[in-house]
Amino acid sequence: IGDFRVLIVLGILHLRPPTSIARKVRENPQWFKLEQDINTFNDPELHGMEQVAALGITKARDLARLFSLMLSGKLFSKKLLERFKTPEINSGLDEIVMTPLPKGYGFLYER
């Protein structure tokens, strides 16, 4: 694992009570399995869905086109891009990973 924070999140997901939102996230949907011998994110059927927003899976050419449209101002106005730079929510614990996560506009912000 390239980023140790992934281990922290997985640990938190496994230690939460059965009635917690985190446990529900871990158990549903069925395609979201992270176990020692199973990584369903490498499933070709899942990759075929190409849901960039939900799964982060797409073709390099399509992703490059998306970024090109964004940077050229054709997808978002400069004003909106400036607005994206500042999180809407900067305090409080995230319900899933139980750590402060600045977020807003569909993004999680890393400091």
PDB file of N, CA and C in Angstrom:
ATOM      1  N   ILE A   1       0.858  -1.174   0.000  1.00  0.00           N
ATOM      2  CA  ILE A   1       0.000   0.000   0.000  1.00  0.00           C
ATOM      3  C   ILE A   1       0.898   1.228   0.000  1.00  0.00           C
ATOM      4  N   GLY A   2       0.662   2.123  -0.948  1.00  0.00           N
ATOM      5  CA  GLY A   2       1.493   3.304  -1.110  1.00  0.00           C
ATOM      6  C   GLY A   2       1.236   4.394  -0.091  1.00  0.00           C
ATOM      7  N   ASP A   3       0.065   4.451   0.473  1.00  0.00           N
ATOM      8  CA  ASP A   3      -0.288   5.513   1.413  1.00  0.00           C
ATOM      9  C   ASP A   3      -0.800   4.866   2.698  1.00  0.00           C
ATOM     10  N   PHE A   4      -0.072   5.036   3.788  1.00  0.00           N
ATOM     11  CA  PHE A   4      -0.423   4.387   5.057  1.00  0.00           C
ATOM     12  C   PHE A   4      -1.808   4.783   5.563  1.00  0.00           C
ATOM     13  N   ARG A   5      -2.322   5.931   5.100  1.00  0.00           N
ATOM     14  CA  ARG A   5      -3.638   6.373   5.566  1.00  0.00           C
ATOM     15  C   ARG A   5      -4.740   5.408   5.136  1.00  0.00           C
ATOM     16  N   VAL A   6      -4.510   4.671   4.053  1.00  0.00           N
ATOM     17  CA  VAL A   6      -5.488   3.668   3.613  1.00  0.00           C
ATOM     18  C   VAL A   6      -5.665   2.615   4.704  1.00  0.00           C
ATOM     19  N   LEU A   7      -4.564   2.210   5.324  1.00  0.00           N
ATOM     20  CA  LEU A   7      -4.643   1.223   6.408  1.00  0.00           C
ATOM     21  C   LEU A   7      -5.439   1.761   7.594  1.00  0.00           C
ATOM     22  N   ILE A   8      -5.264   3.031   7.888  1.00  0.00           N
ATOM     23  CA  ILE A   8      -6.013   3.641   8.993  1.00  0.00           C
ATOM     24  C   ILE A   8      -7.512   3.610   8.697  1.00  0.00           C
ATOM     25  N   VAL A   9      -7.882   4.005   7.492  1.00  0.00           N
ATOM     26  CA  VAL A   9      -9.302   4.012   7.109  1.00  0.00           C
ATOM     27  C   VAL A   9      -9.875   2.602   7.157  1.00  0.00           C
ATOM     28  N   LEU A  10      -9.140   1.620   6.622  1.00  0.00           N
ATOM     29  CA  LEU A  10      -9.630   0.238   6.653  1.00  0.00           C
ATOM     30  C   LEU A  10      -9.782  -0.257   8.087  1.00  0.00           C
ATOM     31  N   GLY A  11      -8.828   0.095   8.945  1.00  0.00           N
ATOM     32  CA  GLY A  11      -8.925  -0.281  10.351  1.00  0.00           C
ATOM     33  C   GLY A  11     -10.159   0.309  11.005  1.00  0.00           C
ATOM     34  N   ILE A  12     -10.407   1.580  10.741  1.00  0.00           N
ATOM     35  CA  ILE A  12     -11.587   2.245  11.309  1.00  0.00           C
ATOM     36  C   ILE A  12     -12.867   1.580  10.811  1.00  0.00           C
ATOM     37  N   LEU A  13     -12.923   1.264   9.513  1.00  0.00           N
ATOM     38  CA  LEU A  13     -14.119   0.612   8.968  1.00  0.00           C
ATOM     39  C   LEU A  13     -14.386  -0.726   9.642  1.00  0.00           C
ATOM     40  N   HIS A  14     -13.324  -1.474   9.955  1.00  0.00           N
ATOM     41  CA  HIS A  14     -13.500  -2.797  10.561  1.00  0.00           C
ATOM     42  C   HIS A  14     -13.813  -2.729  12.048  1.00  0.00           C
ATOM     43  N   LEU A  15     -13.437  -1.653  12.717  1.00  0.00           N
ATOM     44  CA  LEU A  15     -13.642  -1.556  14.161  1.00  0.00           C
ATOM     45  C   LEU A  15     -14.951  -0.880  14.565  1.00  0.00           C
ATOM     46  N   ARG A  16     -15.644  -0.291  13.629  1.00  0.00           N
ATOM     47  CA  ARG A  16     -16.888   0.417  13.957  1.00  0.00           C
ATOM     48  C   ARG A  16     -17.996  -0.573  14.314  1.00  0.00           C
ATOM     49  N   PRO A  17     -18.958  -0.153  15.139  1.00  0.00           N
ATOM     50  CA  PRO A  17     -20.061  -1.042  15.539  1.00  0.00           C
ATOM     51  C   PRO A  17     -20.919  -1.471  14.342  1.00  0.00           C
ATOM     52  N   PRO A  18     -21.588  -2.612  14.452  1.00  0.00           N
ATOM     53  CA  PRO A  18     -22.406  -3.127  13.346  1.00  0.00           C
ATOM     54  C   PRO A  18     -23.505  -2.175  12.880  1.00  0.00           C
ATOM     55  N   THR A  19     -23.974  -1.293  13.731  1.00  0.00           N
ATOM     56  CA  THR A  19     -25.054  -0.377  13.348  1.00  0.00           C
ATOM     57  C   THR A  19     -24.546   0.938  12.755  1.00  0.00           C
ATOM     58  N   SER A  20     -23.233   1.105  12.656  1.00  0.00           N
ATOM     59  CA  SER A  20     -22.671   2.376  12.177  1.00  0.00           C
ATOM     60  C   SER A  20     -22.803   2.521  10.661  1.00  0.00           C
ATOM     61  N   ILE A  21     -22.773   3.760  10.217  1.00  0.00           N
ATOM     62  CA  ILE A  21     -22.792   4.034   8.777  1.00  0.00           C
ATOM     63  C   ILE A  21     -21.555   3.441   8.119  1.00  0.00           C
ATOM     64  N   ALA A  22     -20.422   3.507   8.807  1.00  0.00           N
ATOM     65  CA  ALA A  22     -19.177   2.964   8.251  1.00  0.00           C
ATOM     66  C   ALA A  22     -19.310   1.474   7.953  1.00  0.00           C
ATOM     67  N   ARG A  23     -19.951   0.738   8.849  1.00  0.00           N
ATOM     68  CA  ARG A  23     -20.131  -0.704   8.631  1.00  0.00           C
ATOM     69  C   ARG A  23     -21.041  -0.946   7.435  1.00  0.00           C
ATOM     70  N   LYS A  24     -22.073  -0.122   7.288  1.00  0.00           N
ATOM     71  CA  LYS A  24     -22.968  -0.259   6.133  1.00  0.00           C
ATOM     72  C   LYS A  24     -22.221   0.022   4.837  1.00  0.00           C
ATOM     73  N   VAL A  25     -21.334   1.007   4.863  1.00  0.00           N
ATOM     74  CA  VAL A  25     -20.523   1.314   3.679  1.00  0.00           C
ATOM     75  C   VAL A  25     -19.649   0.123   3.330  1.00  0.00           C
ATOM     76  N   ARG A  26     -19.050  -0.477   4.354  1.00  0.00           N
ATOM     77  CA  ARG A  26     -18.154  -1.606   4.127  1.00  0.00           C
ATOM     78  C   ARG A  26     -18.884  -2.817   3.552  1.00  0.00           C
ATOM     79  N   GLU A  27     -20.123  -3.030   3.958  1.00  0.00           N
ATOM     80  CA  GLU A  27     -20.839  -4.241   3.565  1.00  0.00           C
ATOM     81  C   GLU A  27     -21.726  -4.079   2.340  1.00  0.00           C
ATOM     82  N   ASN A  28     -21.961  -2.868   1.895  1.00  0.00           N
ATOM     83  CA  ASN A  28     -22.879  -2.658   0.787  1.00  0.00           C
ATOM     84  C   ASN A  28     -22.352  -1.541  -0.090  1.00  0.00           C
ATOM     85  N   PRO A  29     -22.311  -1.636  -1.351  1.00  0.00           N
ATOM     86  CA  PRO A  29     -22.783  -2.736  -2.180  1.00  0.00           C
ATOM     87  C   PRO A  29     -21.785  -3.898  -2.217  1.00  0.00           C
ATOM     88  N   GLN A  30     -22.240  -5.016  -2.726  1.00  0.00           N
ATOM     89  CA  GLN A  30     -21.433  -6.228  -2.721  1.00  0.00           C
ATOM     90  C   GLN A  30     -20.142  -6.108  -3.528  1.00  0.00           C
ATOM     91  N   TRP A  31     -20.114  -5.239  -4.534  1.00  0.00           N
ATOM     92  CA  TRP A  31     -18.895  -5.144  -5.335  1.00  0.00           C
ATOM     93  C   TRP A  31     -17.780  -4.434  -4.591  1.00  0.00           C
ATOM     94  N   PHE A  32     -18.080  -3.780  -3.464  1.00  0.00           N
ATOM     95  CA  PHE A  32     -17.064  -3.066  -2.692  1.00  0.00           C
ATOM     96  C   PHE A  32     -16.492  -4.002  -1.642  1.00  0.00           C
ATOM     97  N   LYS A  33     -15.563  -4.846  -2.028  1.00  0.00           N
ATOM     98  CA  LYS A  33     -14.957  -5.792  -1.103  1.00  0.00           C
ATOM     99  C   LYS A  33     -13.458  -5.515  -1.027  1.00  0.00           C
ATOM    100  N   LEU A  34     -12.969  -5.289   0.166  1.00  0.00           N
ATOM    101  CA  LEU A  34     -11.536  -5.127   0.398  1.00  0.00           C
ATOM    102  C   LEU A  34     -11.138  -6.143   1.454  1.00  0.00           C
ATOM    103  N   GLU A  35     -10.709  -7.289   0.990  1.00  0.00           N
ATOM    104  CA  GLU A  35     -10.296  -8.350   1.890  1.00  0.00           C
ATOM    105  C   GLU A  35      -8.906  -8.795   1.478  1.00  0.00           C
ATOM    106  N   GLN A  36      -8.296  -9.628   2.299  1.00  0.00           N
ATOM    107  CA  GLN A  36      -6.917 -10.023   2.057  1.00  0.00           C
ATOM    108  C   GLN A  36      -6.718 -10.658   0.681  1.00  0.00           C
ATOM    109  N   ASP A  37      -7.634 -11.523   0.258  1.00  0.00           N
ATOM    110  CA  ASP A  37      -7.447 -12.227  -1.008  1.00  0.00           C
ATOM    111  C   ASP A  37      -8.377 -11.739  -2.121  1.00  0.00           C
ATOM    112  N   ILE A  38      -9.163 -10.685  -1.862  1.00  0.00           N
ATOM    113  CA  ILE A  38     -10.103 -10.177  -2.863  1.00  0.00           C
ATOM    114  C   ILE A  38      -9.948  -8.666  -2.992  1.00  0.00           C
ATOM    115  N   ASN A  39      -9.819  -8.198  -4.207  1.00  0.00           N
ATOM    116  CA  ASN A  39      -9.861  -6.758  -4.471  1.00  0.00           C
ATOM    117  C   ASN A  39     -10.765  -6.568  -5.671  1.00  0.00           C
ATOM    118  N   THR A  40     -12.023  -6.310  -5.406  1.00  0.00           N
ATOM    119  CA  THR A  40     -12.994  -6.230  -6.497  1.00  0.00           C
ATOM    120  C   THR A  40     -12.794  -5.010  -7.379  1.00  0.00           C
ATOM    121  N   PHE A  41     -11.939  -4.067  -6.965  1.00  0.00           N
ATOM    122  CA  PHE A  41     -11.669  -2.915  -7.820  1.00  0.00           C
ATOM    123  C   PHE A  41     -10.852  -3.311  -9.049  1.00  0.00           C
ATOM    124  N   ASN A  42     -10.319  -4.533  -9.064  1.00  0.00           N
ATOM    125  CA  ASN A  42      -9.607  -5.028 -10.238  1.00  0.00           C
ATOM    126  C   ASN A  42     -10.497  -5.892 -11.125  1.00  0.00           C
ATOM    127  N   ASP A  43     -11.779  -5.917 -10.874  1.00  0.00           N
ATOM    128  CA  ASP A  43     -12.731  -6.714 -11.638  1.00  0.00           C
ATOM    129  C   ASP A  43     -12.994  -6.049 -12.991  1.00  0.00           C
ATOM    130  N   PRO A  44     -12.741  -6.746 -14.109  1.00  0.00           N
ATOM    131  CA  PRO A  44     -12.965  -6.160 -15.435  1.00  0.00           C
ATOM    132  C   PRO A  44     -14.401  -5.684 -15.657  1.00  0.00           C
ATOM    133  N   GLU A  45     -15.374  -6.370 -15.070  1.00  0.00           N
ATOM    134  CA  GLU A  45     -16.770  -5.950 -15.217  1.00  0.00           C
ATOM    135  C   GLU A  45     -16.985  -4.575 -14.571  1.00  0.00           C
ATOM    136  N   LEU A  46     -16.376  -4.368 -13.428  1.00  0.00           N
ATOM    137  CA  LEU A  46     -16.465  -3.074 -12.746  1.00  0.00           C
ATOM    138  C   LEU A  46     -15.770  -1.985 -13.569  1.00  0.00           C
ATOM    139  N   HIS A  47     -14.621  -2.296 -14.125  1.00  0.00           N
ATOM    140  CA  HIS A  47     -13.898  -1.331 -14.960  1.00  0.00           C
ATOM    141  C   HIS A  47     -14.707  -0.954 -16.192  1.00  0.00           C
ATOM    142  N   GLY A  48     -15.484  -1.873 -16.703  1.00  0.00           N
ATOM    143  CA  GLY A  48     -16.281  -1.611 -17.898  1.00  0.00           C
ATOM    144  C   GLY A  48     -17.352  -0.562 -17.686  1.00  0.00           C
ATOM    145  N   MET A  49     -17.713  -0.300 -16.434  1.00  0.00           N
ATOM    146  CA  MET A  49     -18.744   0.701 -16.160  1.00  0.00           C
ATOM    147  C   MET A  49     -18.228   2.118 -16.383  1.00  0.00           C
ATOM    148  N   GLU A  50     -16.923   2.332 -16.280  1.00  0.00           N
ATOM    149  CA  GLU A  50     -16.303   3.645 -16.492  1.00  0.00           C
ATOM    150  C   GLU A  50     -17.048   4.778 -15.811  1.00  0.00           C
ATOM    151  N   GLN A  51     -17.250   4.659 -14.538  1.00  0.00           N
ATOM    152  CA  GLN A  51     -17.900   5.724 -13.775  1.00  0.00           C
ATOM    153  C   GLN A  51     -16.821   6.543 -13.077  1.00  0.00           C
ATOM    154  N   VAL A  52     -16.370   7.573 -13.764  1.00  0.00           N
ATOM    155  CA  VAL A  52     -15.259   8.369 -13.254  1.00  0.00           C
ATOM    156  C   VAL A  52     -15.566   8.955 -11.882  1.00  0.00           C
ATOM    157  N   ALA A  53     -16.727   9.527 -11.714  1.00  0.00           N
ATOM    158  CA  ALA A  53     -17.053  10.196 -10.455  1.00  0.00           C
ATOM    159  C   ALA A  53     -17.133   9.218  -9.286  1.00  0.00           C
ATOM    160  N   ALA A  54     -17.691   8.049  -9.517  1.00  0.00           N
ATOM    161  CA  ALA A  54     -17.885   7.107  -8.420  1.00  0.00           C
ATOM    162  C   ALA A  54     -16.709   6.162  -8.240  1.00  0.00           C
ATOM    163  N   LEU A  55     -16.080   5.766  -9.316  1.00  0.00           N
ATOM    164  CA  LEU A  55     -15.051   4.739  -9.239  1.00  0.00           C
ATOM    165  C   LEU A  55     -13.657   5.229  -9.608  1.00  0.00           C
ATOM    166  N   GLY A  56     -13.567   6.372 -10.234  1.00  0.00           N
ATOM    167  CA  GLY A  56     -12.266   6.877 -10.674  1.00  0.00           C
ATOM    168  C   GLY A  56     -11.691   6.073 -11.820  1.00  0.00           C
ATOM    169  N   ILE A  57     -12.540   5.400 -12.583  1.00  0.00           N
ATOM    170  CA  ILE A  57     -12.080   4.540 -13.673  1.00  0.00           C
ATOM    171  C   ILE A  57     -12.519   5.134 -15.001  1.00  0.00           C
ATOM    172  N   THR A  58     -11.561   5.328 -15.894  1.00  0.00           N
ATOM    173  CA  THR A  58     -11.859   5.818 -17.236  1.00  0.00           C
ATOM    174  C   THR A  58     -10.649   5.571 -18.128  1.00  0.00           C
ATOM    175  N   LYS A  59     -10.761   5.937 -19.363  1.00  0.00           N
ATOM    176  CA  LYS A  59      -9.629   5.838 -20.289  1.00  0.00           C
ATOM    177  C   LYS A  59      -8.789   7.106 -20.160  1.00  0.00           C
ATOM    178  N   ALA A  60      -7.485   6.984 -20.351  1.00  0.00           N
ATOM    179  CA  ALA A  60      -6.578   8.132 -20.235  1.00  0.00           C
ATOM    180  C   ALA A  60      -6.986   9.250 -21.188  1.00  0.00           C
ATOM    181  N   ARG A  61      -7.369   8.909 -22.395  1.00  0.00           N
ATOM    182  CA  ARG A  61      -7.761   9.923 -23.380  1.00  0.00           C
ATOM    183  C   ARG A  61      -8.986  10.715 -22.906  1.00  0.00           C
ATOM    184  N   ASP A  62      -9.974  10.005 -22.346  1.00  0.00           N
ATOM    185  CA  ASP A  62     -11.181  10.679 -21.866  1.00  0.00           C
ATOM    186  C   ASP A  62     -10.883  11.573 -20.665  1.00  0.00           C
ATOM    187  N   LEU A  63     -10.012  11.104 -19.782  1.00  0.00           N
ATOM    188  CA  LEU A  63      -9.641  11.910 -18.626  1.00  0.00           C
ATOM    189  C   LEU A  63      -8.877  13.161 -19.069  1.00  0.00           C
ATOM    190  N   ALA A  64      -7.982  13.003 -20.038  1.00  0.00           N
ATOM    191  CA  ALA A  64      -7.242  14.153 -20.570  1.00  0.00           C
ATOM    192  C   ALA A  64      -8.200  15.162 -21.199  1.00  0.00           C
ATOM    193  N   ARG A  65      -9.187  14.677 -21.907  1.00  0.00           N
ATOM    194  CA  ARG A  65     -10.177  15.580 -22.522  1.00  0.00           C
ATOM    195  C   ARG A  65     -10.960  16.340 -21.450  1.00  0.00           C
ATOM    196  N   LEU A  66     -11.333  15.639 -20.399  1.00  0.00           N
ATOM    197  CA  LEU A  66     -12.058  16.272 -19.306  1.00  0.00           C
ATOM    198  C   LEU A  66     -11.224  17.387 -18.666  1.00  0.00           C
ATOM    199  N   PHE A  67      -9.950  17.100 -18.385  1.00  0.00           N
ATOM    200  CA  PHE A  67      -9.081  18.119 -17.792  1.00  0.00           C
ATOM    201  C   PHE A  67      -8.834  19.271 -18.754  1.00  0.00           C
ATOM    202  N   SER A  68      -8.700  18.968 -20.030  1.00  0.00           N
ATOM    203  CA  SER A  68      -8.505  20.022 -21.028  1.00  0.00           C
ATOM    204  C   SER A  68      -9.700  20.968 -21.057  1.00  0.00           C
ATOM    205  N   LEU A  69     -10.905  20.404 -21.052  1.00  0.00           N
ATOM    206  CA  LEU A  69     -12.116  21.235 -21.027  1.00  0.00           C
ATOM    207  C   LEU A  69     -12.192  22.073 -19.751  1.00  0.00           C
ATOM    208  N   MET A  70     -11.787  21.469 -18.654  1.00  0.00           N
ATOM    209  CA  MET A  70     -11.837  22.182 -17.386  1.00  0.00           C
ATOM    210  C   MET A  70     -10.836  23.344 -17.369  1.00  0.00           C
ATOM    211  N   LEU A  71      -9.605  23.079 -17.789  1.00  0.00           N
ATOM    212  CA  LEU A  71      -8.569  24.112 -17.747  1.00  0.00           C
ATOM    213  C   LEU A  71      -8.786  25.212 -18.775  1.00  0.00           C
ATOM    214  N   SER A  72      -9.460  24.898 -19.868  1.00  0.00           N
ATOM    215  CA  SER A  72      -9.694  25.906 -20.906  1.00  0.00           C
ATOM    216  C   SER A  72     -10.854  26.839 -20.558  1.00  0.00           C
ATOM    217  N   GLY A  73     -11.586  26.507 -19.507  1.00  0.00           N
ATOM    218  CA  GLY A  73     -12.725  27.334 -19.118  1.00  0.00           C
ATOM    219  C   GLY A  73     -14.006  26.974 -19.849  1.00  0.00           C
ATOM    220  N   LYS A  74     -13.976  25.918 -20.648  1.00  0.00           N
ATOM    221  CA  LYS A  74     -15.173  25.511 -21.393  1.00  0.00           C
ATOM    222  C   LYS A  74     -16.137  24.683 -20.540  1.00  0.00           C
ATOM    223  N   LEU A  75     -15.622  24.072 -19.511  1.00  0.00           N
ATOM    224  CA  LEU A  75     -16.452  23.223 -18.663  1.00  0.00           C
ATOM    225  C   LEU A  75     -16.935  23.985 -17.422  1.00  0.00           C
ATOM    226  N   PHE A  76     -16.042  24.760 -16.825  1.00  0.00           N
ATOM    227  CA  PHE A  76     -16.352  25.562 -15.639  1.00  0.00           C
ATOM    228  C   PHE A  76     -15.854  26.978 -15.849  1.00  0.00           C
ATOM    229  N   SER A  77     -16.557  27.931 -15.307  1.00  0.00           N
ATOM    230  CA  SER A  77     -16.091  29.321 -15.384  1.00  0.00           C
ATOM    231  C   SER A  77     -14.910  29.509 -14.428  1.00  0.00           C
ATOM    232  N   LYS A  78     -14.104  30.519 -14.675  1.00  0.00           N
ATOM    233  CA  LYS A  78     -12.967  30.831 -13.795  1.00  0.00           C
ATOM    234  C   LYS A  78     -13.471  31.129 -12.375  1.00  0.00           C
ATOM    235  N   LYS A  79     -14.616  31.782 -12.293  1.00  0.00           N
ATOM    236  CA  LYS A  79     -15.201  32.122 -10.992  1.00  0.00           C
ATOM    237  C   LYS A  79     -15.527  30.849 -10.203  1.00  0.00           C
ATOM    238  N   LEU A  80     -16.096  29.862 -10.888  1.00  0.00           N
ATOM    239  CA  LEU A  80     -16.433  28.612 -10.219  1.00  0.00           C
ATOM    240  C   LEU A  80     -15.172  27.862  -9.802  1.00  0.00           C
ATOM    241  N   LEU A  81     -14.149  27.854 -10.656  1.00  0.00           N
ATOM    242  CA  LEU A  81     -12.890  27.193 -10.300  1.00  0.00           C
ATOM    243  C   LEU A  81     -12.279  27.828  -9.053  1.00  0.00           C
ATOM    244  N   GLU A  82     -12.346  29.142  -8.940  1.00  0.00           N
ATOM    245  CA  GLU A  82     -11.845  29.829  -7.748  1.00  0.00           C
ATOM    246  C   GLU A  82     -12.628  29.395  -6.513  1.00  0.00           C
ATOM    247  N   ARG A  83     -13.908  29.227  -6.693  1.00  0.00           N
ATOM    248  CA  ARG A  83     -14.772  28.817  -5.583  1.00  0.00           C
ATOM    249  C   ARG A  83     -14.412  27.414  -5.087  1.00  0.00           C
ATOM    250  N   PHE A  84     -13.999  26.537  -5.996  1.00  0.00           N
ATOM    251  CA  PHE A  84     -13.627  25.165  -5.641  1.00  0.00           C
ATOM    252  C   PHE A  84     -12.418  25.113  -4.711  1.00  0.00           C
ATOM    253  N   LYS A  85     -11.605  26.148  -4.676  1.00  0.00           N
ATOM    254  CA  LYS A  85     -10.365  26.126  -3.899  1.00  0.00           C
ATOM    255  C   LYS A  85     -10.591  26.131  -2.392  1.00  0.00           C
ATOM    256  N   THR A  86     -11.767  26.535  -1.967  1.00  0.00           N
ATOM    257  CA  THR A  86     -12.041  26.646  -0.533  1.00  0.00           C
ATOM    258  C   THR A  86     -13.130  25.663  -0.119  1.00  0.00           C
ATOM    259  N   PRO A  87     -12.839  24.801   0.862  1.00  0.00           N
ATOM    260  CA  PRO A  87     -13.860  23.854   1.320  1.00  0.00           C
ATOM    261  C   PRO A  87     -15.064  24.565   1.926  1.00  0.00           C
ATOM    262  N   GLU A  88     -16.232  23.967   1.773  1.00  0.00           N
ATOM    263  CA  GLU A  88     -17.443  24.495   2.409  1.00  0.00           C
ATOM    264  C   GLU A  88     -17.511  24.101   3.880  1.00  0.00           C
ATOM    265  N   ILE A  89     -17.074  22.886   4.172  1.00  0.00           N
ATOM    266  CA  ILE A  89     -17.110  22.359   5.537  1.00  0.00           C
ATOM    267  C   ILE A  89     -15.672  22.118   5.974  1.00  0.00           C
ATOM    268  N   ASN A  90     -15.249  22.794   7.008  1.00  0.00           N
ATOM    269  CA  ASN A  90     -13.859  22.713   7.428  1.00  0.00           C
ATOM    270  C   ASN A  90     -13.690  22.112   8.814  1.00  0.00           C
ATOM    271  N   SER A  91     -14.774  21.707   9.443  1.00  0.00           N
ATOM    272  CA  SER A  91     -14.663  21.189  10.800  1.00  0.00           C
ATOM    273  C   SER A  91     -15.586  19.989  10.977  1.00  0.00           C
ATOM    274  N   GLY A  92     -15.386  19.305  12.062  1.00  0.00           N
ATOM    275  CA  GLY A  92     -16.220  18.146  12.364  1.00  0.00           C
ATOM    276  C   GLY A  92     -15.617  16.859  11.838  1.00  0.00           C
ATOM    277  N   LEU A  93     -15.993  15.775  12.467  1.00  0.00           N
ATOM    278  CA  LEU A  93     -15.486  14.468  12.066  1.00  0.00           C
ATOM    279  C   LEU A  93     -16.322  13.901  10.929  1.00  0.00           C
ATOM    280  N   ASP A  94     -15.657  13.280   9.980  1.00  0.00           N
ATOM    281  CA  ASP A  94     -16.355  12.554   8.933  1.00  0.00           C
ATOM    282  C   ASP A  94     -16.965  11.308   9.566  1.00  0.00           C
ATOM    283  N   GLU A  95     -18.200  11.013   9.259  1.00  0.00           N
ATOM    284  CA  GLU A  95     -18.926   9.909   9.886  1.00  0.00           C
ATOM    285  C   GLU A  95     -18.315   8.549   9.551  1.00  0.00           C
ATOM    286  N   ILE A  96     -17.699   8.416   8.396  1.00  0.00           N
ATOM    287  CA  ILE A  96     -17.156   7.123   7.978  1.00  0.00           C
ATOM    288  C   ILE A  96     -15.780   6.866   8.562  1.00  0.00           C
ATOM    289  N   VAL A  97     -14.841   7.780   8.361  1.00  0.00           N
ATOM    290  CA  VAL A  97     -13.455   7.537   8.778  1.00  0.00           C
ATOM    291  C   VAL A  97     -13.111   8.140  10.135  1.00  0.00           C
ATOM    292  N   MET A  98     -14.071   8.855  10.742  1.00  0.00           N
ATOM    293  CA  MET A  98     -13.910   9.414  12.087  1.00  0.00           C
ATOM    294  C   MET A  98     -12.657  10.281  12.229  1.00  0.00           C
ATOM    295  N   THR A  99     -12.440  11.113  11.254  1.00  0.00           N
ATOM    296  CA  THR A  99     -11.332  12.065  11.272  1.00  0.00           C
ATOM    297  C   THR A  99     -11.812  13.346  10.603  1.00  0.00           C
ATOM    298  N   PRO A 100     -11.244  14.495  10.948  1.00  0.00           N
ATOM    299  CA  PRO A 100     -11.661  15.725  10.271  1.00  0.00           C
ATOM    300  C   PRO A 100     -11.318  15.674   8.783  1.00  0.00           C
ATOM    301  N   LEU A 101     -12.283  15.948   7.931  1.00  0.00           N
ATOM    302  CA  LEU A 101     -12.063  15.977   6.486  1.00  0.00           C
ATOM    303  C   LEU A 101     -12.699  17.233   5.911  1.00  0.00           C
ATOM    304  N   PRO A 102     -11.888  18.226   5.529  1.00  0.00           N
ATOM    305  CA  PRO A 102     -12.467  19.396   4.860  1.00  0.00           C
ATOM    306  C   PRO A 102     -13.107  18.957   3.547  1.00  0.00           C
ATOM    307  N   LYS A 103     -14.324  19.423   3.271  1.00  0.00           N
ATOM    308  CA  LYS A 103     -15.002  18.978   2.058  1.00  0.00           C
ATOM    309  C   LYS A 103     -15.973  20.025   1.552  1.00  0.00           C
ATOM    310  N   GLY A 104     -16.382  19.831   0.317  1.00  0.00           N
ATOM    311  CA  GLY A 104     -17.366  20.706  -0.298  1.00  0.00           C
ATOM    312  C   GLY A 104     -17.323  20.593  -1.801  1.00  0.00           C
ATOM    313  N   TYR A 105     -18.426  20.918  -2.449  1.00  0.00           N
ATOM    314  CA  TYR A 105     -18.541  20.897  -3.907  1.00  0.00           C
ATOM    315  C   TYR A 105     -18.220  19.520  -4.487  1.00  0.00           C
ATOM    316  N   GLY A 106     -18.441  18.457  -3.725  1.00  0.00           N
ATOM    317  CA  GLY A 106     -18.189  17.109  -4.218  1.00  0.00           C
ATOM    318  C   GLY A 106     -16.753  16.648  -4.075  1.00  0.00           C
ATOM    319  N   PHE A 107     -15.917  17.425  -3.380  1.00  0.00           N
ATOM    320  CA  PHE A 107     -14.502  17.080  -3.219  1.00  0.00           C
ATOM    321  C   PHE A 107     -14.162  16.899  -1.748  1.00  0.00           C
ATOM    322  N   LEU A 108     -13.128  16.106  -1.485  1.00  0.00           N
ATOM    323  CA  LEU A 108     -12.473  16.095  -0.186  1.00  0.00           C
ATOM    324  C   LEU A 108     -11.172  16.858  -0.379  1.00  0.00           C
ATOM    325  N   TYR A 109     -10.854  17.742   0.521  1.00  0.00           N
ATOM    326  CA  TYR A 109      -9.666  18.585   0.395  1.00  0.00           C
ATOM    327  C   TYR A 109      -8.560  18.048   1.280  1.00  0.00           C
ATOM    328  N   GLU A 110      -7.355  17.963   0.743  1.00  0.00           N
ATOM    329  CA  GLU A 110      -6.206  17.514   1.511  1.00  0.00           C
ATOM    330  C   GLU A 110      -5.301  18.703   1.767  1.00  0.00           C
ATOM    331  N   ARG A 111      -4.879  18.840   2.992  1.00  0.00           N
ATOM    332  CA  ARG A 111      -4.035  19.986   3.356  1.00  0.00           C
ATOM    333  C   ARG A 111      -2.592  19.740   3.037  1.00  0.00           C
TER     334      ARG A 111
END
